[in-house]
Each structure stands twice: as structure tokens, then as C-alpha cells.
CSV table of C-alpha atoms and ligand atoms in Angstrom, one decimal:
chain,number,residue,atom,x,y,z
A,55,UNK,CA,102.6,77.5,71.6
A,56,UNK,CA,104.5,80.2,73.2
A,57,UNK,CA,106.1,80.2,77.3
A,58,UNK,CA,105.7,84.0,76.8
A,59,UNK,CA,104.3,86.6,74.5
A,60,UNK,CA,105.0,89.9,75.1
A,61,UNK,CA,103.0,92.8,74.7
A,62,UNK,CA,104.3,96.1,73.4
A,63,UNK,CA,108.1,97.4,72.4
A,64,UNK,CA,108.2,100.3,75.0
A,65,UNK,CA,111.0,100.1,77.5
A,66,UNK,CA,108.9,97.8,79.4
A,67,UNK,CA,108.1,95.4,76.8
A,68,UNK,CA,111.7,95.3,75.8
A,69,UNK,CA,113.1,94.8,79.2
A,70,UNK,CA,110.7,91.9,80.2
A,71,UNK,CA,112.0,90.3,76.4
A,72,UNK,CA,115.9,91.2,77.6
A,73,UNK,CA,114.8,88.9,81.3
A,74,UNK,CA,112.3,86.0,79.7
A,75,UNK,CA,115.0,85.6,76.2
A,76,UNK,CA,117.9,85.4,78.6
A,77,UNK,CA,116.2,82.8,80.7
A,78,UNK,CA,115.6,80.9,77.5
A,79,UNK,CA,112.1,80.7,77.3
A,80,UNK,CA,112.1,82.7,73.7
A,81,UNK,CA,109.5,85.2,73.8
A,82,UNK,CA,107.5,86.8,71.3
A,83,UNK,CA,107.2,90.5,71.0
A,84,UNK,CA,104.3,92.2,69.7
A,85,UNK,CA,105.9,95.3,68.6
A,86,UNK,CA,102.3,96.9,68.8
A,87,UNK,CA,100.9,100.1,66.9
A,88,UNK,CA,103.3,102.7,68.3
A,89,UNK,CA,107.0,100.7,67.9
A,90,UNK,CA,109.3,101.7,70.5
A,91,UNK,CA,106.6,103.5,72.5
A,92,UNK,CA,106.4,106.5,74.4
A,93,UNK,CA,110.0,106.4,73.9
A,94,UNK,CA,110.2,106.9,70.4
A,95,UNK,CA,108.8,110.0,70.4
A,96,UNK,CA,111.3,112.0,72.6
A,97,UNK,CA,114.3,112.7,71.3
A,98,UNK,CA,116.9,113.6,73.9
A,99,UNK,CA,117.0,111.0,76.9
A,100,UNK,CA,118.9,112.6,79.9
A,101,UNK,CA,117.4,110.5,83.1
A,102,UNK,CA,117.7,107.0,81.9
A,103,UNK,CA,121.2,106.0,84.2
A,104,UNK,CA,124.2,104.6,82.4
A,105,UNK,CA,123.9,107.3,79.5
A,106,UNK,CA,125.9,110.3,81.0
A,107,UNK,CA,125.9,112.3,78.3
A,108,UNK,CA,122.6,111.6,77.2
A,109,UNK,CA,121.1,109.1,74.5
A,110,UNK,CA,118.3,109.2,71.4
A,111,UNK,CA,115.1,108.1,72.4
A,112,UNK,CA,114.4,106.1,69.6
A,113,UNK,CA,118.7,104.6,70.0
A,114,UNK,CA,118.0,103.9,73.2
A,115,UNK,CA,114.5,101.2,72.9
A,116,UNK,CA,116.1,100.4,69.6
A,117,UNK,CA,119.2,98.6,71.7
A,118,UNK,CA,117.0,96.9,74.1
A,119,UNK,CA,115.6,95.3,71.0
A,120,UNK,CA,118.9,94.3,70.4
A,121,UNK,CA,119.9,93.1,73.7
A,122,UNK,CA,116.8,91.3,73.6
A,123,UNK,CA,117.2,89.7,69.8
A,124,UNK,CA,120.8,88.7,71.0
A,125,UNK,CA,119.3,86.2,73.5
A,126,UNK,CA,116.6,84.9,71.1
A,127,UNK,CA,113.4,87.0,71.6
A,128,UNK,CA,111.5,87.5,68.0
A,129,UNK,CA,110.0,90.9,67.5
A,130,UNK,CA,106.9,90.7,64.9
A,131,UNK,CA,104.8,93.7,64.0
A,132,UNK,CA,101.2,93.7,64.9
A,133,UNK,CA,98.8,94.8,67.4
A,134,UNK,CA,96.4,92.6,69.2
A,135,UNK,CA,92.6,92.9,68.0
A,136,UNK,CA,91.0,90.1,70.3
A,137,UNK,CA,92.5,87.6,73.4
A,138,UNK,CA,90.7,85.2,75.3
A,139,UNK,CA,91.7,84.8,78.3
A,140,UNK,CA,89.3,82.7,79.5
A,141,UNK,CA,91.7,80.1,79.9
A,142,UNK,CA,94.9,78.5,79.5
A,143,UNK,CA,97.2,78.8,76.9
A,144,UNK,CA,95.8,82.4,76.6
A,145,UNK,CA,94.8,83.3,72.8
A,146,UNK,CA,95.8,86.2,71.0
A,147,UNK,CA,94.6,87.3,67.8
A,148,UNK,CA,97.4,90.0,66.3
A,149,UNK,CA,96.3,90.8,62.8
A,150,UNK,CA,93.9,88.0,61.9
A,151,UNK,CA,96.2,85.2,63.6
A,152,UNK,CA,95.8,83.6,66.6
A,153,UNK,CA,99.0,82.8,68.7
A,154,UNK,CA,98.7,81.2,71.9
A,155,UNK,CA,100.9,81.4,75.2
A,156,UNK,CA,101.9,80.3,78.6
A,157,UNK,CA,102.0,83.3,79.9
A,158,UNK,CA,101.3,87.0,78.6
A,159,UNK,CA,103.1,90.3,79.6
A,160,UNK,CA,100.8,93.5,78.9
A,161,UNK,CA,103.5,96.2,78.2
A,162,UNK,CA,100.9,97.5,75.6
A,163,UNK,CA,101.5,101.5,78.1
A,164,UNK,CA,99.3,104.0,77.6
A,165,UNK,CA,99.0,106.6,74.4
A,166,UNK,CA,99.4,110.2,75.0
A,167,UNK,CA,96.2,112.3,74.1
A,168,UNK,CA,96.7,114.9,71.3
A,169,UNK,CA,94.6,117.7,70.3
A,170,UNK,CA,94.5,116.3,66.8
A,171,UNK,CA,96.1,119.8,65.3
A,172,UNK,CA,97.0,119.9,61.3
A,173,UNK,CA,100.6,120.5,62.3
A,174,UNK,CA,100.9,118.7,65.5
A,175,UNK,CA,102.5,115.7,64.5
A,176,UNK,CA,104.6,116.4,62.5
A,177,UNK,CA,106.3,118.5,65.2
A,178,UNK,CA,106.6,115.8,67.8
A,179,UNK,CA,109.9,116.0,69.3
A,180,UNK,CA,110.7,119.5,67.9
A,181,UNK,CA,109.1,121.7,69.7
A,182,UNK,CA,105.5,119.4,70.6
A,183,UNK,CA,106.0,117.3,73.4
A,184,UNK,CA,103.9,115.0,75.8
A,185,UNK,CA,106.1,114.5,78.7
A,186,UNK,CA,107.6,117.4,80.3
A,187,UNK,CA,109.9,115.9,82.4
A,188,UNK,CA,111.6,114.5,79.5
A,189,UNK,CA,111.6,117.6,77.5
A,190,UNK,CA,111.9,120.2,79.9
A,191,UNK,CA,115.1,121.0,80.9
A,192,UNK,CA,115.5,121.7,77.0
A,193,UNK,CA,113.6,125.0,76.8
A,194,UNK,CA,116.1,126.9,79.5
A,195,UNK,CA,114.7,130.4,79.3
A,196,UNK,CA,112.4,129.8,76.6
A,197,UNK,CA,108.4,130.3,76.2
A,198,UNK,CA,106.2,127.6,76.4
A,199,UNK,CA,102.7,126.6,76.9
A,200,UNK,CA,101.2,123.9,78.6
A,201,UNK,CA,97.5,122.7,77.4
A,202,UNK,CA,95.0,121.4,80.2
A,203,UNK,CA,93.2,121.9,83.0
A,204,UNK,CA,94.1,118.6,85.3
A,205,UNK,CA,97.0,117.7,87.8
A,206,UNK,CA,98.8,116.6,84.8
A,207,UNK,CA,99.1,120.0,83.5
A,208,UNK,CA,99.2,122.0,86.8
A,209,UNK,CA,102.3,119.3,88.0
A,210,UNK,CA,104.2,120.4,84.4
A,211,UNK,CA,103.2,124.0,84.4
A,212,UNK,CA,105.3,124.0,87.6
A,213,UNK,CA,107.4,121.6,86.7
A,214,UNK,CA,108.9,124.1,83.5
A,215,UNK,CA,109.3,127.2,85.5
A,216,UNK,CA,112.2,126.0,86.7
A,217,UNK,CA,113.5,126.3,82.9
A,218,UNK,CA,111.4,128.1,80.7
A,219,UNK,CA,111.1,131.6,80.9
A,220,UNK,CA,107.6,132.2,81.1
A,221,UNK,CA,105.0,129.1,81.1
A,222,UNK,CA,101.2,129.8,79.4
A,223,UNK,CA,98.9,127.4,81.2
A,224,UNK,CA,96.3,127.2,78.2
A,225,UNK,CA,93.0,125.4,79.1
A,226,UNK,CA,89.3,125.2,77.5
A,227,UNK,CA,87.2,126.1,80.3
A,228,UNK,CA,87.6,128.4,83.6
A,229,UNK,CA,86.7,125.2,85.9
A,230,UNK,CA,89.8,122.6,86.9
A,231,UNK,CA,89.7,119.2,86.8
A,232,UNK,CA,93.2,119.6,88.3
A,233,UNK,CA,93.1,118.8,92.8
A,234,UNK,CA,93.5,122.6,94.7
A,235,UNK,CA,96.8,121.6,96.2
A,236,UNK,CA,98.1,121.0,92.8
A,237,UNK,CA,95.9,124.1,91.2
A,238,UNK,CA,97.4,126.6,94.2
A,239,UNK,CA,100.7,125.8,93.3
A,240,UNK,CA,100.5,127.0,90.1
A,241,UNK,CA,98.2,129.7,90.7
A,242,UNK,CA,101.1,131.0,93.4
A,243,UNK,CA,104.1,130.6,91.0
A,244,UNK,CA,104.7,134.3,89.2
A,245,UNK,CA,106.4,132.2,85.8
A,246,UNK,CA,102.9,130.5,85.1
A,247,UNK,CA,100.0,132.8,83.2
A,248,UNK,CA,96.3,131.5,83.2
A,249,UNK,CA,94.9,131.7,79.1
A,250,UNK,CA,91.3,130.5,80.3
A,251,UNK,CA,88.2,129.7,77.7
A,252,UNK,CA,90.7,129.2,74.9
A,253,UNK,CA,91.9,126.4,72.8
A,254,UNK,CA,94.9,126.1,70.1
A,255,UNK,CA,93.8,125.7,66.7
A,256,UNK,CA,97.0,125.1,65.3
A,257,UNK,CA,100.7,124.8,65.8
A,258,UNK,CA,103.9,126.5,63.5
A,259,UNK,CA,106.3,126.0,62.1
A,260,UNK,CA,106.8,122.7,60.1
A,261,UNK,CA,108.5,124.5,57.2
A,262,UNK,CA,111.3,125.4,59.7
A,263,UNK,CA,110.6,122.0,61.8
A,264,UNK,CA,111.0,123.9,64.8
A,265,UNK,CA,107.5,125.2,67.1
A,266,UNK,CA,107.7,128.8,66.9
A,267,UNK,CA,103.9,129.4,67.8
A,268,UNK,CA,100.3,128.5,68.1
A,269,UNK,CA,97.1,130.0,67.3
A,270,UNK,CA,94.7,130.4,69.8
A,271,UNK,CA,90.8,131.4,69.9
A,272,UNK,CA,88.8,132.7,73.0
A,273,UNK,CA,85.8,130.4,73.0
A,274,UNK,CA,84.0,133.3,74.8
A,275,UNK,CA,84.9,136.0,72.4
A,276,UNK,CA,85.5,134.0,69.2
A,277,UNK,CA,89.2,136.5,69.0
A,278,UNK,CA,91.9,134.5,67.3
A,279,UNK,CA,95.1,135.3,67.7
A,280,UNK,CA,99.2,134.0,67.4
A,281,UNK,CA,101.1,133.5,70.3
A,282,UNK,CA,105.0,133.0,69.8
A,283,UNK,CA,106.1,129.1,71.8
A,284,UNK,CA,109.4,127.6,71.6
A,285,UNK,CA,108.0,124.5,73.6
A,286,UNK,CA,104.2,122.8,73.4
A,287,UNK,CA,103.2,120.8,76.0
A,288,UNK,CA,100.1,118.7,75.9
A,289,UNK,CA,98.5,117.6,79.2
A,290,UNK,CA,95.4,116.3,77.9
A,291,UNK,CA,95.9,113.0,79.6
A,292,UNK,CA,96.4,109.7,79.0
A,293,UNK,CA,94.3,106.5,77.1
A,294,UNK,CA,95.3,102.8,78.4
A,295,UNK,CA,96.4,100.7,75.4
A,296,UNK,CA,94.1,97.8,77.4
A,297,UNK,CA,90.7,98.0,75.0
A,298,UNK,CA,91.1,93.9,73.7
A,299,UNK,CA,91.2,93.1,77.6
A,300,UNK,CA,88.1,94.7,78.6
A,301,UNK,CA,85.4,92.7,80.5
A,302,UNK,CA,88.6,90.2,80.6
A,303,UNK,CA,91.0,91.5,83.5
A,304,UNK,CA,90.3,93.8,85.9
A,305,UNK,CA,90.8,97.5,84.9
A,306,UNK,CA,89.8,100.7,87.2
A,307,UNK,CA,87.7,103.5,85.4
A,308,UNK,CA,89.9,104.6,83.1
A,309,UNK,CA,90.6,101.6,81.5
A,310,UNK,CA,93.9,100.8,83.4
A,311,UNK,CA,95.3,97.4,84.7
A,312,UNK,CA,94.4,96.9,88.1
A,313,UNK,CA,97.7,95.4,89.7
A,314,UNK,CA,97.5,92.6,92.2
A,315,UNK,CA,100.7,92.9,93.8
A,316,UNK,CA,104.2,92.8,91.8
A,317,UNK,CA,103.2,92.4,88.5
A,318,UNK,CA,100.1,90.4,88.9
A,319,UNK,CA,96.6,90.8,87.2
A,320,UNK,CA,93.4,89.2,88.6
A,321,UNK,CA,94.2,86.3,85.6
A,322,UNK,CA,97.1,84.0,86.8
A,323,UNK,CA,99.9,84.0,84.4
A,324,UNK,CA,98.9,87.5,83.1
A,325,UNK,CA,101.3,90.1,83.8
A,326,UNK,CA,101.3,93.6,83.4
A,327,UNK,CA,104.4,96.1,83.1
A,328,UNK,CA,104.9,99.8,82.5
A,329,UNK,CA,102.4,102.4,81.9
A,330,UNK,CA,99.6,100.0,80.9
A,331,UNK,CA,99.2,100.4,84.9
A,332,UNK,CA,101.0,102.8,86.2
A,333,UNK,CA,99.6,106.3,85.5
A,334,UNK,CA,101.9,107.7,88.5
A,335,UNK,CA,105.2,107.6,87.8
A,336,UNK,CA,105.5,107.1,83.9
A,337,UNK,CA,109.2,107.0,83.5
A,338,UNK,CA,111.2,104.9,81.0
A,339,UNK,CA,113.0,103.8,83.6
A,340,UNK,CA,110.3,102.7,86.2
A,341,UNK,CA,108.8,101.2,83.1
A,342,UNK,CA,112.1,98.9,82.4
A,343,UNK,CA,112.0,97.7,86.0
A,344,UNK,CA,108.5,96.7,85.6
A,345,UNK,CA,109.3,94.8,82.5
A,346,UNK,CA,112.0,93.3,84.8
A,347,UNK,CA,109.3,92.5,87.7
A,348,UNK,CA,107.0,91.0,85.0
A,349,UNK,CA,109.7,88.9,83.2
A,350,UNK,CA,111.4,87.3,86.7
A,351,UNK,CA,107.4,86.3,87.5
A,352,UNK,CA,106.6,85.1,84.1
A,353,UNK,CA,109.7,82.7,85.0
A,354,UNK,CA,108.5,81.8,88.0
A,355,UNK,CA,104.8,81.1,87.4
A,356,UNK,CA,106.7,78.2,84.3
A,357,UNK,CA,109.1,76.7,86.6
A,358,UNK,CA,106.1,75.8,89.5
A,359,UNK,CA,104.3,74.6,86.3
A,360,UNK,CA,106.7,72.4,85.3
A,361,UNK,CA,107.7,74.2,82.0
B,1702,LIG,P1,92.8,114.5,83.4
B,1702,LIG,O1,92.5,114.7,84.9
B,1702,LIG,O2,91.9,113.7,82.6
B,1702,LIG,O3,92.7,116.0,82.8
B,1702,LIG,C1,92.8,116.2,81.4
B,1702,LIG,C2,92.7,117.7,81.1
B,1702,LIG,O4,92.9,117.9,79.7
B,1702,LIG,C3,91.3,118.2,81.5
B,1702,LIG,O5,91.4,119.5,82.1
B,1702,LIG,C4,90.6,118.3,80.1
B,1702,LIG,O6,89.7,119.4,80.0
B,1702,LIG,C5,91.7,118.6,79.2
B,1702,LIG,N1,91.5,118.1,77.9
B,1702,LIG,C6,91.2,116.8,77.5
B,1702,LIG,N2,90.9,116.8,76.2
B,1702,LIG,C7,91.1,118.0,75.7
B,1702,LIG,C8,91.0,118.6,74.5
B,1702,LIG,N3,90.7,117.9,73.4
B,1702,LIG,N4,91.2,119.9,74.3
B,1702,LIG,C9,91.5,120.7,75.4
B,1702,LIG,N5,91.6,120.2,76.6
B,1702,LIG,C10,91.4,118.9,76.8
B,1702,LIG,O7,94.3,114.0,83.1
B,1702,LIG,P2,95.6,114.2,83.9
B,1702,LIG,O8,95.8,115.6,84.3
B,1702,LIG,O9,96.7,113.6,83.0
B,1702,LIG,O10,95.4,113.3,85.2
B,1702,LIG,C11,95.1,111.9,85.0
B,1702,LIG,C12,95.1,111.3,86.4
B,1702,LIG,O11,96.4,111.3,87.0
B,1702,LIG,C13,94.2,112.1,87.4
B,1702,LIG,O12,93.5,111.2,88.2
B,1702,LIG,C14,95.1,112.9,88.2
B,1702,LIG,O13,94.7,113.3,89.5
B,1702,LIG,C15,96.4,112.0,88.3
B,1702,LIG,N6,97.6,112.8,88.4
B,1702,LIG,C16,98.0,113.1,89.7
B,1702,LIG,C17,99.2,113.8,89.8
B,1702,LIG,C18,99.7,114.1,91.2
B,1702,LIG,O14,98.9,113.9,92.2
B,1702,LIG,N7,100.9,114.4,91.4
B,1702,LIG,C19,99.9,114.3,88.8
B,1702,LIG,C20,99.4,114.0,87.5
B,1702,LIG,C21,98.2,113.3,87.3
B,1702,LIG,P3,88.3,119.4,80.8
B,1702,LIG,O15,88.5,119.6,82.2
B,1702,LIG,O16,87.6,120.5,80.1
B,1702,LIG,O17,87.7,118.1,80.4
């Protein structure tokens, strides 16, 4: 029996296991299927305060693991497959096991979409990126091209004019999902061109590990072509890690944690932190605090119950 398991290794999962470990109730991380999260797939962190001159994505979960293993917290790999949370202590199922707990944190956040391209993997964090405000600021008076046709990819269309030489809004259709407000703003910026009815079918160059350009069809005309890139930004949206708690807490449509104040779900003693609810502000470091918020509640909710 655990005071706390902890779901997720993302900067919120981390920072609620730095909080809980420190106030001795050793928690249990499940690191989760993508270790580190988000995180790890950036490379350059400029925003996170304390690191002036920058830090590794990847360096920088990878020492909240630390900080968090220093003051007891055990990290085990897995991802959960079924939880019943039906009642107390809360079951978990990670890999065929069941573990139970006091209290859960959901830091499980939320997986970028990708296209699914031959090459774009492998050129995460050179060149293919899901976050432009993480990656922007490194494509100064560069090319790059956004994919989407939501707020999401309107707000980082923008967003990279303010580096990037010249931004390619590409999106599959010629209707927006995207609100007006945030449409018109692109539409009235001279850096951002419109590629309408077209989709990427791939991305290059992995033999230089580097984006150098995409190939991209008109679905109207069937016309392939290659475009040169230097930076690749999917806007495709975002999927919930939340499927084992469905039917189980409350989620909104698109599957994410409904929040009931602080870093309460409808279940008492379930907690959530990071982007597992927050599809607004995404940040690492809005993610640690929530992870913070979580942990100092998880406390709490033990102490009153006499743990
Ligand atoms: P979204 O609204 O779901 O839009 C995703 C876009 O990606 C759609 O245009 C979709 O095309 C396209 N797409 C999805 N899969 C694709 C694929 N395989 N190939 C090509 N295109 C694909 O996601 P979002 O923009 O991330 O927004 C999510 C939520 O956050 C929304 O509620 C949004 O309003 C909100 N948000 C608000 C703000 C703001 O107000 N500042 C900023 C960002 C996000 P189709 O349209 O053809 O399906």
C-alpha cells in the first residue's frame, strides 16, 4: 500500500515526487510510456527560471528525477492499463500488476498529435517540433511551416513571425477550425502564407539530421512538390493521456481532467497536475507548479486522514 502513486515523469509528475518524497510519504512514480514527457522531446530549454543560460530538455526532467530520488521517491517504468477507482485504496494495474494507493496524482499530460510521416520522428528536436514556444526563438530568420487549421496553429503561425523569416501555414482543407479572432490575426500578418488543400507527405533530411524540407501534395490537384523548411511545426492538437480513467473521473469532451478547484478531481484523493488538464497554458513550468499544487494536497488530504 502506497500514501501516493504518481502518475507520469513530465515536469509535473516529477515536481509532485520532489513535494510528496520530501514530506516523507515515499511516492511511487510511474514513469509512463513517454519518460520524461513533453520535455524530453525539446532540446534547448530557455523559459524554465533558474537556468540563465539555458538547459537540455531531457537534463533538466532528468534532475528533478534526481531531486526527487534524493528524498526517497522510487521511479518504475510502466504505464497504467486499468485503475479502479471506485473506492479506497485506489487500484492500479501498471503492466499486469496491481499496486494500490492512498492517494493518486494524474500527471499522465497530454501527447502531442503527429502526422505519422516516415521521417518525422526521427527528426524530433532537429528541425520537427510540437511546441513553438519552446522552439521558436531558434529559427531567427529562418523558414518554417506550421501544419493545421485550429487556434493552435493560427496562435504559433503568429507566434514565429516574430523569428522566422517567412512562416507557411499548411492545412488540409480551406475551412478553419481555428476561432476568427485568432484566424484574422494571422490572415493580417504579411510573414504568414496560406498553403490550403494540401498535406505533407514527408519530411527531409535524416541523413543530415537536420529538416531541410517537406514534400507536399495539393489534394485538389494531386501536384507534389518540395518545399525547403528549416523548422516544422505540428499543430495538429493534442490527445489526453486519461483513457484508463474514462467513465471513472470526470473528463470534458476531449478526454481531459475536469478540475474541481486546485488540484482536485470529482474523486476525493485523486489529483491531477500538468497538462493531463490544462490544455491552455502547457508550459513546463506551469506544469511543475501544478505538480507542486497536487503534492501539497496529496499531503493534506493524509494528514486529515490520519496517515
Ligand atoms: P484543434 O482545434 O483540434 O485543431 C487541430 C487542427 O489540426 C485542425 O485544423 C485539424 O484539421 C488539423 N489536423 C488534425 N489532424 C490532422 C492530420 N492528421 N493532418 C492534417 N491536419 C490535421 O486543436 P488545437 O488547435 O490544438 O486546439 C485545441 C483546443 O485548444 C481548441 O479548443 C482551441 O480553441 C484551444 N486553443 C485556444 C487558444 C487560444 O484561444 N489562445 C490557443 C490554442 C488552442 P481539420 O480542421 O481538417 O480537422
Amino acid at each position: 500500500m502506497r500514501n501516493v502513486i504518481i502518475l507520469g515523469s513530465g515536469c509535473a509528475g516529477n515536481t509532485a515526487a520532489i513535494y510528496t518524497a520530501r514530506a516523507g510519504l515515499n511516492p511511487l512514480v510511474i514513469i509512463g510510456h513517454e519518460p520524461g514527457g513533453q520535455l524530453s522531446l525539446t532540446t534547448e530549454v530557455e523559459n524554465f527560471p533558474g537556468f540563465p543560460d539555458g538547459i537540455n530538455g531531457p537534463d533538466l526532467v532528468m534532475n528533478m528525477q534526481k531531486q526527487a530520488e534524493r528524498f526517497g521517491a522510487e521511479y518504475i517504468y510502466g504505464s497504467v492499463g486499468e485503475a479502479d477507482l471506485s473506492q479506497r485504496p485506489f487500484r492500479l494495474n501498471i503492466d499486469g500488476e496491481w499496486q494500490e494507493c492512498r492517494t493518486l496524482i494524474i500527471a499522465s499530460g497530454a501527447s502531442a498529435r503527429w502526422l505519422g510521416l516516415p521521417n518525422e520522428q526521427k527528426l524530433i528536436g532537429h528541425g520537427v517540433s510540437s511546441c513553438a514556444t519552446c522552439d521558436g526563438a531558434f529559427y531567427r530568420d529562418r523558414k518554417v511551416m506550421v501544419i493545421g487549421g485550429g487556434d493552435s496553429a493560427m496562435e504559433e503561425a503568429t507566434f514565429l513571425t516574430r523569428f522566422g523569416r517567412e512562416v507557411t501555414l499548411v492545412h488540409r482543407r480551406e475551412e478553419f477550425r481555428a476561432s476568427k479572432i485568432m484566424l484574422d490575426r494571422a490572415r493580417a500578418n504579411p510573414k504568414v502564407k496560406f498553403l490550403l488543400n494540401t498535406v505533407v507527405d514527408d519530411v527531409y533530411d535524416v541523413s543530415r539530421n537536420l529538416v531541410t524540407g517537406v514534400k507536399l501534395r495539393d489534394l485538389k490537384s494531386g501536384r507534389a512538390w518540395d518545399q525547403e523548411v528549416d523548422g516544422f511545426f505540428l499543430a495538429i492538437g493534442h490527445v489526453p493521456n486519461t483513457k484508463p480513467f474514462v467513465g471513472q473521473i470526470d473528463l470534458d469532451p476531449d478526454g481531459y481532467i475536469l478540475t474541481k478547484g486546485g488540484a482536485r478531481t470529482n474523486i476525493t484523493g485523486v489529483f491531477h497536475a500538468g497538462d493531463v488538464q490544462d490544455r491552455v497554458y502547457r508550459q513546463a513550468i506551469t506544469a511543475a507548479g501544478a505538480g507542486c499544487m497536487a503534492a501539497i494536497e496529496a499531503e493534506r488530504f493524509l494528514e486529515a486522514e490520519g496517515h
